[in-house]
């Protein structure tokens, strides 16, 4: 397959509810959407999930645009490709920038699945026809938390994730457990704690959480292993796992009992599948994390979560949880706590290109003859 052109769209969408963590609040979501078209006119779509500022990882929308414009895209327009794994390998000549490289590698996966006439889920070996939907509840005051969780439970979500930090943990979780004693509940700390907080974190064991996500530093694997020995609550790693080798090391050291896989954070769908398979071989369950993304990346998350070792509901919620209007049609909907895995070719949704152009601050088209 030869690539005829790659188009990049720098889009901006207003989140229906601002997304709050102790690290900051996201209310306007910039994204880079990519459209890869082959010589036969078949197109695949991908999405860069980096944020506008480096609060979650070191990447930003700007660094991603630079890496794609100046390195990744020009090199891919030169090649002849027979599988998305080849696209993944070709980009290994450059270091880092996992979310930027994932964006264009995802477009290749969608394109190749469409060329094969297969849904993305089938193309990667998915086994589920429906996946369990989970949701993150992040509110600005604890008093709103109970009502916000009530709403999502009524909508059928099978797992609720809340954000914790040393100022908002025991009392908040105690209040939630009093209202929802049986709820499948987990907490994401986004590195808000240190090993000095072991006793504080041990107290949270009483709440029977599914897991505590990323309690310690975002680049740590060693201290999480020490903390896991002290807790009965499973530790889940998110930010610490940015590569296949990170997952190998975390499993070897016992740093976690669960891994949150995000296609962008680990550098693409090829790596996400490899980490899934590694975790399955080692008895480590995984779930698919979210990045406040548009329906393009969410449709990848749904396909990924159809793989057998995704046994825990992920941060995969309906389009309407985030957007007044999503960029895909039909939008992602949650029915009785589940999301149907699309069966039509590729990501299984059509992409509203007219709307994408309306919400784009910048658009650039790359074709071989222009290089
Ligand atoms: O996309 C969703 O619904 C959840 C997003 C989410 O929880 C996160 C996205 C990015 C950074 C974090 O705040 C958090 C996470 O750590 O998983
Ligand atoms: Mg997280």
PDB file of C-alpha atoms in Angstrom, residues 12-145:
ATOM      1  CA  UNK A  12     -10.892  22.372  19.510  1.00  0.00           C
ATOM      2  CA  UNK A  13     -14.050  21.203  21.315  1.00  0.00           C
ATOM      3  CA  UNK A  14     -15.635  22.451  24.565  1.00  0.00           C
ATOM      4  CA  UNK A  15     -16.118  19.670  27.149  1.00  0.00           C
ATOM      5  CA  UNK A  16     -19.695  19.559  28.455  1.00  0.00           C
ATOM      6  CA  UNK A  17     -18.249  19.394  31.993  1.00  0.00           C
ATOM      7  CA  UNK A  18     -14.786  20.695  32.917  1.00  0.00           C
ATOM      8  CA  UNK A  19     -12.518  17.778  33.848  1.00  0.00           C
ATOM      9  CA  UNK A  20     -10.792  18.408  37.175  1.00  0.00           C
ATOM     10  CA  UNK A  21      -7.764  16.754  38.761  1.00  0.00           C
ATOM     11  CA  UNK A  22      -5.360  18.064  41.406  1.00  0.00           C
ATOM     12  CA  UNK A  23      -2.999  18.781  38.492  1.00  0.00           C
ATOM     13  CA  UNK A  24      -5.389  21.119  36.707  1.00  0.00           C
ATOM     14  CA  UNK A  25      -8.691  21.447  34.860  1.00  0.00           C
ATOM     15  CA  UNK A  26      -9.438  20.757  31.194  1.00  0.00           C
ATOM     16  CA  UNK A  27     -12.480  22.516  29.743  1.00  0.00           C
ATOM     17  CA  UNK A  28     -11.452  23.148  26.136  1.00  0.00           C
ATOM     18  CA  UNK A  29      -9.999  20.029  24.460  1.00  0.00           C
ATOM     19  CA  UNK A  30      -7.583  20.511  21.580  1.00  0.00           C
ATOM     20  CA  UNK A  31      -6.835  17.432  19.498  1.00  0.00           C
ATOM     21  CA  UNK A  32      -4.997  16.556  16.301  1.00  0.00           C
ATOM     22  CA  UNK A  33      -7.074  14.373  13.979  1.00  0.00           C
ATOM     23  CA  UNK A  34      -5.296  12.644  11.110  1.00  0.00           C
ATOM     24  CA  UNK A  35      -6.706  11.284   7.849  1.00  0.00           C
ATOM     25  CA  UNK A  36      -4.481   8.902   5.867  1.00  0.00           C
ATOM     26  CA  UNK A  37      -5.601   8.168   2.282  1.00  0.00           C
ATOM     27  CA  UNK A  38      -4.087   5.494   0.052  1.00  0.00           C
ATOM     28  CA  UNK A  39      -3.737   5.436  -3.773  1.00  0.00           C
ATOM     29  CA  UNK A  40      -7.111   3.669  -4.027  1.00  0.00           C
ATOM     30  CA  UNK A  41      -8.842   6.481  -2.136  1.00  0.00           C
ATOM     31  CA  UNK A  42      -9.406   4.435   1.039  1.00  0.00           C
ATOM     32  CA  UNK A  43      -8.975   6.593   4.188  1.00  0.00           C
ATOM     33  CA  UNK A  44      -8.131   5.777   7.790  1.00  0.00           C
ATOM     34  CA  UNK A  45      -8.399   8.125  10.779  1.00  0.00           C
ATOM     35  CA  UNK A  46      -6.247   8.564  13.894  1.00  0.00           C
ATOM     36  CA  UNK A  47      -6.091  10.978  16.838  1.00  0.00           C
ATOM     37  CA  UNK A  48      -3.300  12.535  18.892  1.00  0.00           C
ATOM     38  CA  UNK A  49      -4.502  12.627  22.534  1.00  0.00           C
ATOM     39  CA  UNK A  50      -1.795  14.910  23.947  1.00  0.00           C
ATOM     40  CA  UNK A  51      -3.128  17.860  25.919  1.00  0.00           C
ATOM     41  CA  UNK A  52      -2.551  21.556  25.221  1.00  0.00           C
ATOM     42  CA  UNK A  53      -0.063  21.753  28.107  1.00  0.00           C
ATOM     43  CA  UNK A  54       2.345  19.087  29.514  1.00  0.00           C
ATOM     44  CA  UNK A  55       0.428  18.428  32.767  1.00  0.00           C
ATOM     45  CA  UNK A  56      -0.253  14.694  32.164  1.00  0.00           C
ATOM     46  CA  UNK A  57       2.879  13.731  30.200  1.00  0.00           C
ATOM     47  CA  UNK A  58       5.605  15.814  28.568  1.00  0.00           C
ATOM     48  CA  UNK A  59       3.849  15.890  25.184  1.00  0.00           C
ATOM     49  CA  UNK A  60       1.579  18.683  23.994  1.00  0.00           C
ATOM     50  CA  UNK A  61      -0.500  19.342  20.917  1.00  0.00           C
ATOM     51  CA  UNK A  62       2.270  21.638  19.685  1.00  0.00           C
ATOM     52  CA  UNK A  63       5.106  19.126  20.167  1.00  0.00           C
ATOM     53  CA  UNK A  64       2.963  16.506  18.431  1.00  0.00           C
ATOM     54  CA  UNK A  65       2.199  18.755  15.462  1.00  0.00           C
ATOM     55  CA  UNK A  66       5.937  19.428  15.096  1.00  0.00           C
ATOM     56  CA  UNK A  67       6.915  15.737  15.257  1.00  0.00           C
ATOM     57  CA  UNK A  68       4.244  14.750  12.734  1.00  0.00           C
ATOM     58  CA  UNK A  69       4.939  17.652  10.336  1.00  0.00           C
ATOM     59  CA  UNK A  70       8.730  17.517  10.422  1.00  0.00           C
ATOM     60  CA  UNK A  71       9.486  13.822  10.952  1.00  0.00           C
ATOM     61  CA  UNK A  72       6.741  11.187  11.052  1.00  0.00           C
ATOM     62  CA  UNK A  73       4.538  12.134   8.087  1.00  0.00           C
ATOM     63  CA  UNK A  74       7.277  12.932   5.532  1.00  0.00           C
ATOM     64  CA  UNK A  75       8.925   9.560   6.185  1.00  0.00           C
ATOM     65  CA  UNK A  76       5.660   7.610   5.839  1.00  0.00           C
ATOM     66  CA  UNK A  77       4.780   9.211   2.506  1.00  0.00           C
ATOM     67  CA  UNK A  78       7.970   7.719   1.047  1.00  0.00           C
ATOM     68  CA  UNK A  79       7.321   4.096   1.914  1.00  0.00           C
ATOM     69  CA  UNK A  80       5.453   1.033   0.675  1.00  0.00           C
ATOM     70  CA  UNK A  81       3.498  -0.544   3.546  1.00  0.00           C
ATOM     71  CA  UNK A  82       1.917  -3.976   3.964  1.00  0.00           C
ATOM     72  CA  UNK A  83       0.860  -3.827   7.661  1.00  0.00           C
ATOM     73  CA  UNK A  84       0.395  -1.138  10.350  1.00  0.00           C
ATOM     74  CA  UNK A  85       3.141  -2.857  12.364  1.00  0.00           C
ATOM     75  CA  UNK A  86       5.558  -1.738   9.641  1.00  0.00           C
ATOM     76  CA  UNK A  87       4.442   1.877  10.174  1.00  0.00           C
ATOM     77  CA  UNK A  88       5.064   1.397  13.910  1.00  0.00           C
ATOM     78  CA  UNK A  89       8.567   0.037  13.241  1.00  0.00           C
ATOM     79  CA  UNK A  90       9.440   2.755  10.718  1.00  0.00           C
ATOM     80  CA  UNK A  91       8.815   5.459  13.328  1.00  0.00           C
ATOM     81  CA  UNK A  92      11.178   3.815  15.844  1.00  0.00           C
ATOM     82  CA  UNK A  93      14.105   5.680  14.270  1.00  0.00           C
ATOM     83  CA  UNK A  94      12.918   8.648  16.339  1.00  0.00           C
ATOM     84  CA  UNK A  95      12.740   8.684  20.135  1.00  0.00           C
ATOM     85  CA  UNK A  96       9.811   9.378  22.436  1.00  0.00           C
ATOM     86  CA  UNK A  97       6.708  11.336  21.465  1.00  0.00           C
ATOM     87  CA  UNK A  98       4.375   8.330  21.929  1.00  0.00           C
ATOM     88  CA  UNK A  99       1.108  10.244  21.476  1.00  0.00           C
ATOM     89  CA  UNK A 100       2.260  11.895  18.252  1.00  0.00           C
ATOM     90  CA  UNK A 101       3.426   8.608  16.745  1.00  0.00           C
ATOM     91  CA  UNK A 102       0.260   6.842  17.949  1.00  0.00           C
ATOM     92  CA  UNK A 103      -1.915   9.340  16.057  1.00  0.00           C
ATOM     93  CA  UNK A 104      -0.552   8.438  12.648  1.00  0.00           C
ATOM     94  CA  UNK A 105      -0.102   4.726  13.450  1.00  0.00           C
ATOM     95  CA  UNK A 106      -3.784   4.548  14.426  1.00  0.00           C
ATOM     96  CA  UNK A 107      -4.751   5.998  11.040  1.00  0.00           C
ATOM     97  CA  UNK A 108      -2.776   3.180   9.411  1.00  0.00           C
ATOM     98  CA  UNK A 109      -4.601   0.556  11.506  1.00  0.00           C
ATOM     99  CA  UNK A 110      -7.999   1.990  10.495  1.00  0.00           C
ATOM    100  CA  UNK A 111      -6.894   2.150   6.851  1.00  0.00           C
ATOM    101  CA  UNK A 112      -5.586  -1.430   6.754  1.00  0.00           C
ATOM    102  CA  UNK A 113      -8.685  -2.796   8.512  1.00  0.00           C
ATOM    103  CA  UNK A 114     -10.852  -1.034   5.899  1.00  0.00           C
ATOM    104  CA  UNK A 115      -8.707  -2.381   3.062  1.00  0.00           C
ATOM    105  CA  UNK A 116      -9.223  -5.887   4.535  1.00  0.00           C
ATOM    106  CA  UNK A 117     -12.985  -5.265   4.825  1.00  0.00           C
ATOM    107  CA  UNK A 118     -12.817  -6.033   8.546  1.00  0.00           C
ATOM    108  CA  UNK A 119     -13.911  -4.180  11.661  1.00  0.00           C
ATOM    109  CA  UNK A 120     -10.912  -2.935  13.652  1.00  0.00           C
ATOM    110  CA  UNK A 121     -11.932  -5.269  16.505  1.00  0.00           C
ATOM    111  CA  UNK A 122     -11.889  -8.300  14.185  1.00  0.00           C
ATOM    112  CA  UNK A 123      -8.681  -7.093  12.540  1.00  0.00           C
ATOM    113  CA  UNK A 124      -6.826  -7.107  15.898  1.00  0.00           C
ATOM    114  CA  UNK A 125      -8.384 -10.350  17.204  1.00  0.00           C
ATOM    115  CA  UNK A 126     -11.102  -8.946  19.450  1.00  0.00           C
ATOM    116  CA  UNK A 127     -13.476 -11.475  21.037  1.00  0.00           C
ATOM    117  CA  UNK A 128     -16.174  -9.334  22.671  1.00  0.00           C
ATOM    118  CA  UNK A 129     -19.270  -8.049  20.848  1.00  0.00           C
ATOM    119  CA  UNK A 130     -20.091  -5.600  23.678  1.00  0.00           C
ATOM    120  CA  UNK A 131     -17.829  -4.006  26.238  1.00  0.00           C
ATOM    121  CA  UNK A 132     -18.587  -2.755  29.758  1.00  0.00           C
ATOM    122  CA  UNK A 133     -18.764   1.030  30.076  1.00  0.00           C
ATOM    123  CA  UNK A 134     -17.037   2.891  32.882  1.00  0.00           C
ATOM    124  CA  UNK A 135     -16.979   6.563  33.748  1.00  0.00           C
ATOM    125  CA  UNK A 136     -14.855   9.113  35.580  1.00  0.00           C
ATOM    126  CA  UNK A 137     -16.673  11.456  37.942  1.00  0.00           C
ATOM    127  CA  UNK A 138     -14.677  14.616  38.622  1.00  0.00           C
ATOM    128  CA  UNK A 139     -16.492  17.494  40.343  1.00  0.00           C
ATOM    129  CA  UNK A 140     -15.313  20.731  41.892  1.00  0.00           C
ATOM    130  CA  UNK A 141     -16.794  20.152  45.354  1.00  0.00           C
ATOM    131  CA  UNK A 142     -17.235  16.833  47.269  1.00  0.00           C
ATOM    132  CA  UNK A 143     -20.882  17.738  47.994  1.00  0.00           C
ATOM    133  CA  UNK A 144     -21.652  17.385  44.275  1.00  0.00           C
ATOM    134  CA  UNK A 145     -19.920  13.993  44.110  1.00  0.00           C
TER     135      UNK A 145
END
